mmCIF file of C-alpha atoms in Angstrom:
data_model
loop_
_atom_site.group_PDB
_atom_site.id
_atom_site.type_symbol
_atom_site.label_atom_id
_atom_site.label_comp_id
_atom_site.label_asym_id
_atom_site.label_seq_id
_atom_site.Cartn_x
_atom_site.Cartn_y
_atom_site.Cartn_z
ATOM 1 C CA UNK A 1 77.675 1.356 23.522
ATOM 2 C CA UNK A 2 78.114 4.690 24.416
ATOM 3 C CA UNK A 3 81.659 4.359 25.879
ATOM 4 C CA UNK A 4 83.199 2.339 22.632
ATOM 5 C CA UNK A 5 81.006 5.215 20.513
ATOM 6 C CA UNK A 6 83.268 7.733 22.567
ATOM 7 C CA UNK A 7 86.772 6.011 22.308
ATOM 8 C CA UNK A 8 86.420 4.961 19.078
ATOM 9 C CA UNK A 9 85.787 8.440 17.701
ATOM 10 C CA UNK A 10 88.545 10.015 19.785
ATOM 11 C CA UNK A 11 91.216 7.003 18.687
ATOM 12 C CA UNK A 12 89.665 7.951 15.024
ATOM 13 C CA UNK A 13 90.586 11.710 15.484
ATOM 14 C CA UNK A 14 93.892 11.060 16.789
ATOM 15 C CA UNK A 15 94.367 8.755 13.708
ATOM 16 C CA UNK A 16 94.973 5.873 16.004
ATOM 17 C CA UNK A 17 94.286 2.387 14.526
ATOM 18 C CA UNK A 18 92.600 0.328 16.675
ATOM 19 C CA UNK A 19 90.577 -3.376 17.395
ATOM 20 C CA UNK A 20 87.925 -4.231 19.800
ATOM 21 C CA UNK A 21 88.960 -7.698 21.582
ATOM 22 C CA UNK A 22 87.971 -9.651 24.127
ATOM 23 C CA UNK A 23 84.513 -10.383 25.318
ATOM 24 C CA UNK A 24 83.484 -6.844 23.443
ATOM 25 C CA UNK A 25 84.391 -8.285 20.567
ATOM 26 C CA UNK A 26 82.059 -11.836 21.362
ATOM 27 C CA UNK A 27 79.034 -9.728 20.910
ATOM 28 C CA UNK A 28 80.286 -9.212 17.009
ATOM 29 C CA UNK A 29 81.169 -12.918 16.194
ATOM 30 C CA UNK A 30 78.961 -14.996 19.075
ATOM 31 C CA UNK A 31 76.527 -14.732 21.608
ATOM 32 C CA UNK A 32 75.746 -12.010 23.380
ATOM 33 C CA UNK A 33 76.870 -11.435 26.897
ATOM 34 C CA UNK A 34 77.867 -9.362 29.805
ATOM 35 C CA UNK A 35 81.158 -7.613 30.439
ATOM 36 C CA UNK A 36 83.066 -5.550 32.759
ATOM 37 C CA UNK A 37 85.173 -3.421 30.286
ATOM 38 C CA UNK A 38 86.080 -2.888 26.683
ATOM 39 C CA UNK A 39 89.589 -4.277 25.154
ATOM 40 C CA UNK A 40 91.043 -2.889 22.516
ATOM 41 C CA UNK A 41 94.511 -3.118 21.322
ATOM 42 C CA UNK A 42 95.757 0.270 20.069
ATOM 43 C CA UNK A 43 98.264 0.898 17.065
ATOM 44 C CA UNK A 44 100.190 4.345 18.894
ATOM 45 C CA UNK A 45 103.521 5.979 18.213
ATOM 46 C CA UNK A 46 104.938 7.419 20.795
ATOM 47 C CA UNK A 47 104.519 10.896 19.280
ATOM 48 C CA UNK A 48 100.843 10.393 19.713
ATOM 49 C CA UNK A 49 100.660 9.385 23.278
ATOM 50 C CA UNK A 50 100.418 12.867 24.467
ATOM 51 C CA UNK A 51 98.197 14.059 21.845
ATOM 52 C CA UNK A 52 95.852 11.204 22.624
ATOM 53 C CA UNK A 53 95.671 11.297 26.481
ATOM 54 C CA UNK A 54 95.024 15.142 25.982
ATOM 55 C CA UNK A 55 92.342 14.894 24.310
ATOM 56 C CA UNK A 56 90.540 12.396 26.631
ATOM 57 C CA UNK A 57 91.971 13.486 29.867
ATOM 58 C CA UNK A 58 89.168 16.049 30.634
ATOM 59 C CA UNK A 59 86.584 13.481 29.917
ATOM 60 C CA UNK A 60 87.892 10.686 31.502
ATOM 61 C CA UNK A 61 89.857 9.259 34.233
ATOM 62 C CA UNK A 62 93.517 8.417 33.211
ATOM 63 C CA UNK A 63 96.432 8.203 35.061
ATOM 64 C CA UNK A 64 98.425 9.507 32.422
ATOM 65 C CA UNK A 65 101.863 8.819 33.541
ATOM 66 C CA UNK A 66 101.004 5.280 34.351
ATOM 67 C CA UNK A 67 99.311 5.324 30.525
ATOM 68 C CA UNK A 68 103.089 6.659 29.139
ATOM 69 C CA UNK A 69 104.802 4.402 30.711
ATOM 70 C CA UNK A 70 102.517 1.322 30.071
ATOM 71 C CA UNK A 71 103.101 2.345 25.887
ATOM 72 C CA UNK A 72 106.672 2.446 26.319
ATOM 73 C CA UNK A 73 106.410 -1.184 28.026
ATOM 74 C CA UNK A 74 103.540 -2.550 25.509
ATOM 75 C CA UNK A 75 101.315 -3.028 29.151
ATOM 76 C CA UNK A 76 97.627 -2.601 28.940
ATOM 77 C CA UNK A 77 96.501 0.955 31.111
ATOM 78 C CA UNK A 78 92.621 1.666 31.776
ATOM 79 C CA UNK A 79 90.401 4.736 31.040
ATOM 80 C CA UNK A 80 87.361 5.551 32.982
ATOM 81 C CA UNK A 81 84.875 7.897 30.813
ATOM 82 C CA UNK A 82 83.487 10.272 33.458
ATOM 83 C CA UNK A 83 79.735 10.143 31.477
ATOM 84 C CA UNK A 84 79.148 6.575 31.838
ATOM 85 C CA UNK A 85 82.371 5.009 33.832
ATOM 86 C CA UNK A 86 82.733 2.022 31.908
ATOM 87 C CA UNK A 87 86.217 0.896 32.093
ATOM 88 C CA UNK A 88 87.988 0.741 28.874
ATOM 89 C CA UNK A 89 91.416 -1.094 28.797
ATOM 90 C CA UNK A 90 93.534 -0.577 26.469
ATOM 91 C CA UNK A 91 96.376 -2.742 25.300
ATOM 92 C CA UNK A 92 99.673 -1.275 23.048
ATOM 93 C CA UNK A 93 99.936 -3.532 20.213
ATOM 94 C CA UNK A 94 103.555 -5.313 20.620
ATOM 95 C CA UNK A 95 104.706 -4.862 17.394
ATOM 96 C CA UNK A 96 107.775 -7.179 17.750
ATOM 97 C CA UNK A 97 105.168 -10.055 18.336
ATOM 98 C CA UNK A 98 104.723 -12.085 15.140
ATOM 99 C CA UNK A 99 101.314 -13.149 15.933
ATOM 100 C CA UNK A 100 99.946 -10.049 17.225
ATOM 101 C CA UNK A 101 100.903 -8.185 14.437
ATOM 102 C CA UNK A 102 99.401 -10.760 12.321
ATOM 103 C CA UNK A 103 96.371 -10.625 14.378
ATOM 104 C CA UNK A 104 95.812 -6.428 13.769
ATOM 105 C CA UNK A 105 96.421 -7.180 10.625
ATOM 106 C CA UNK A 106 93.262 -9.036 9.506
ATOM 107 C CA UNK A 107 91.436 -6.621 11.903
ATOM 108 C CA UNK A 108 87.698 -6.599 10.111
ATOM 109 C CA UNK A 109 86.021 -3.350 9.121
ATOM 110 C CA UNK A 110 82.283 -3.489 10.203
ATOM 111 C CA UNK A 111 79.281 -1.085 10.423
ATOM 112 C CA UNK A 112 77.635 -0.192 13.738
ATOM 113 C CA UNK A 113 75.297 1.596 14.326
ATOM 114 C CA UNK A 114 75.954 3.625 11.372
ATOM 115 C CA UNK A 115 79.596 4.093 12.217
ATOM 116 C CA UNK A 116 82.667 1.880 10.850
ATOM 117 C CA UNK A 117 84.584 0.216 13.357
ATOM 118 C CA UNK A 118 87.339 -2.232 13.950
ATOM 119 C CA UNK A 119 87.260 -5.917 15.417
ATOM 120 C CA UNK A 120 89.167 -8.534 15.817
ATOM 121 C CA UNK A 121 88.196 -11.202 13.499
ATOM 122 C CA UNK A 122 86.240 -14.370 14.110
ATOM 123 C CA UNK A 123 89.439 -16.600 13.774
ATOM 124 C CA UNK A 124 91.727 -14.489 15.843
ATOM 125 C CA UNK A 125 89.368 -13.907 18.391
ATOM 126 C CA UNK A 126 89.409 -18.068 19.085
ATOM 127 C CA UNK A 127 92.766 -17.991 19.226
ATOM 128 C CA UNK A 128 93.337 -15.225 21.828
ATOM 129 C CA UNK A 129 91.160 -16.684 23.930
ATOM 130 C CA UNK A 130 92.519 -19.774 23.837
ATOM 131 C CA UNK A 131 95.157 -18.342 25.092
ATOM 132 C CA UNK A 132 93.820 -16.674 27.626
ATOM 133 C CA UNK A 133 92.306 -20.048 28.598
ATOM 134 C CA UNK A 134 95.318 -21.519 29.093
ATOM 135 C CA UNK A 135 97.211 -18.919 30.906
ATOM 136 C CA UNK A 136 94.514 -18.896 33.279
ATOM 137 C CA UNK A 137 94.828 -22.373 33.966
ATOM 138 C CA UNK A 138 91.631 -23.314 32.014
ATOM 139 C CA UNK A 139 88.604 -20.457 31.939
ATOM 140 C CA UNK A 140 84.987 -21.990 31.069
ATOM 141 C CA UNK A 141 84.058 -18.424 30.274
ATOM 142 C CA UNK A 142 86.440 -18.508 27.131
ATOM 143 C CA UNK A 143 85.739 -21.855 26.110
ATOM 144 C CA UNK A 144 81.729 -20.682 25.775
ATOM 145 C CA UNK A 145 83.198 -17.615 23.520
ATOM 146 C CA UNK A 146 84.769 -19.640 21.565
ATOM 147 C CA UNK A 147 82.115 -22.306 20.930
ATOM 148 C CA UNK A 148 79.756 -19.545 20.125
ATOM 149 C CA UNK A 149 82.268 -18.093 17.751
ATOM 150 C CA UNK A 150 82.498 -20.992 16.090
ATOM 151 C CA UNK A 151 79.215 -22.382 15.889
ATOM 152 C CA UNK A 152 77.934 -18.734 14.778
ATOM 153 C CA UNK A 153 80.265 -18.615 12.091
ATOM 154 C CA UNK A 154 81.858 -21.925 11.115
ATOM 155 C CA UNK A 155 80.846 -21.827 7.659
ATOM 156 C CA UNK A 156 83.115 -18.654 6.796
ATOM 157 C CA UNK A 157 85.950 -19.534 9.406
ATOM 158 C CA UNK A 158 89.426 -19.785 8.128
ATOM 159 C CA UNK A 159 90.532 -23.696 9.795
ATOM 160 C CA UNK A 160 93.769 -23.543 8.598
ATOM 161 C CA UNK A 161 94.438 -20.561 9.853
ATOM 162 C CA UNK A 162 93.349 -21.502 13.007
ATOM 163 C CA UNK A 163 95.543 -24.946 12.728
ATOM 164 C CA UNK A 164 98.526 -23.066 11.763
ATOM 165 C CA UNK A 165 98.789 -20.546 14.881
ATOM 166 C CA UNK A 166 97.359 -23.424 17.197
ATOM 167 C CA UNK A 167 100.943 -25.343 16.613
ATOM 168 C CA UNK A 168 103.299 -22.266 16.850
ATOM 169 C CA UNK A 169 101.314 -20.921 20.086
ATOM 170 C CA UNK A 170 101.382 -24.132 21.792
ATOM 171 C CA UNK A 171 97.265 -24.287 22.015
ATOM 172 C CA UNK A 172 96.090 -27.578 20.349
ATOM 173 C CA UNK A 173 95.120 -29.432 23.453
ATOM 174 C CA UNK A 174 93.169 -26.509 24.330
ATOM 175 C CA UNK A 175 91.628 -26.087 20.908
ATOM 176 C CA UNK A 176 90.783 -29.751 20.991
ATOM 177 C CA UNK A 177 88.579 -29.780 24.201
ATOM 178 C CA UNK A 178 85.875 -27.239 22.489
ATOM 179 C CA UNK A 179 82.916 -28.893 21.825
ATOM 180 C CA UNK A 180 82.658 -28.446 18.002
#
């Protein structure tokens, strides 16, 4: 917790919206579990990519050209706090994407340990990693997320929502085999 405490204040200074994704973002909406890194998907201009990279580059490992270039082409680049060297990867949001944008959009305020933050929400989350599933040829690991999304939360979930994006991404079939 220390390393999203650290990037999330610094992306808050540099007045950098952000969202926590992935399997960081499971812990908010499911069951708990184990991961290797941190995703979030950043909001930057590119008159802030400097700005931001300076003020983490003497705290943490970043190949900053590799980071400049990877905004410019909407690719994900890493950063390596030196304090606890938990990778953090972080993804430029593709703002010509209709669903991404979308997606940031209903981003969810919460309180953590005493701090607001932003995550991805429950809904969104599903999606994504359905997704993911199916662009890795079928993933058991995301399949489990999104069971204990759902089953965590399926009282409040937005179905339609879900139902809508499933069509226009092409994801039904793998929607379909969650056990619900």
């Amino acid at each position: 917790m220390e390393t999203l405490d650290w990037v999330c204040k610094k992306l808050n200074f540099q007045k950098i919206p952000y969202m926590i994704t992935g399997g960081s973002a499971v812990g908010f909406w499911g069951h708990i579990r184990t991961t290797m890194d941190i995703d979030m998907v950043i909001q930057i201009r590119s008159n802030q990519v400097d700005g931001f990279l300076g003020a983490i580059k003497s705290e943490a490992y970043v190949d900053t050209q590799e980071a400049q270039a990877a905004v410019q082409s909407k690719r994900m680049f890493n950063i390596i706090p030196n304090e606890t060297l938990f990778k953090v990867d972080i993804i430029p949001l593709d703002e010509k994407n209709d669903y991404e944008m979308q997606k940031f959009g209903r981003r969810i305020k919460i309180n953590f340990q005493e701090r607001e933050i932003y995550v991805i929400s429950p809904e969104d989350l599903i999606i994504s990693k359905l997704m993911w599933s199916k662009s890795a040829g079928g993933s058991e690991r995301q399949v489990k997320d999104c069971e204990s999304i759902w089953k965590i939360n399926q009282e409040n979930i937005d179905i339609d929502y879900i139902k809508q994006w499933l069509v226009i991404l092409n994801i039904e079939e793998e929607f379909d085999k969650l056990v619900l």
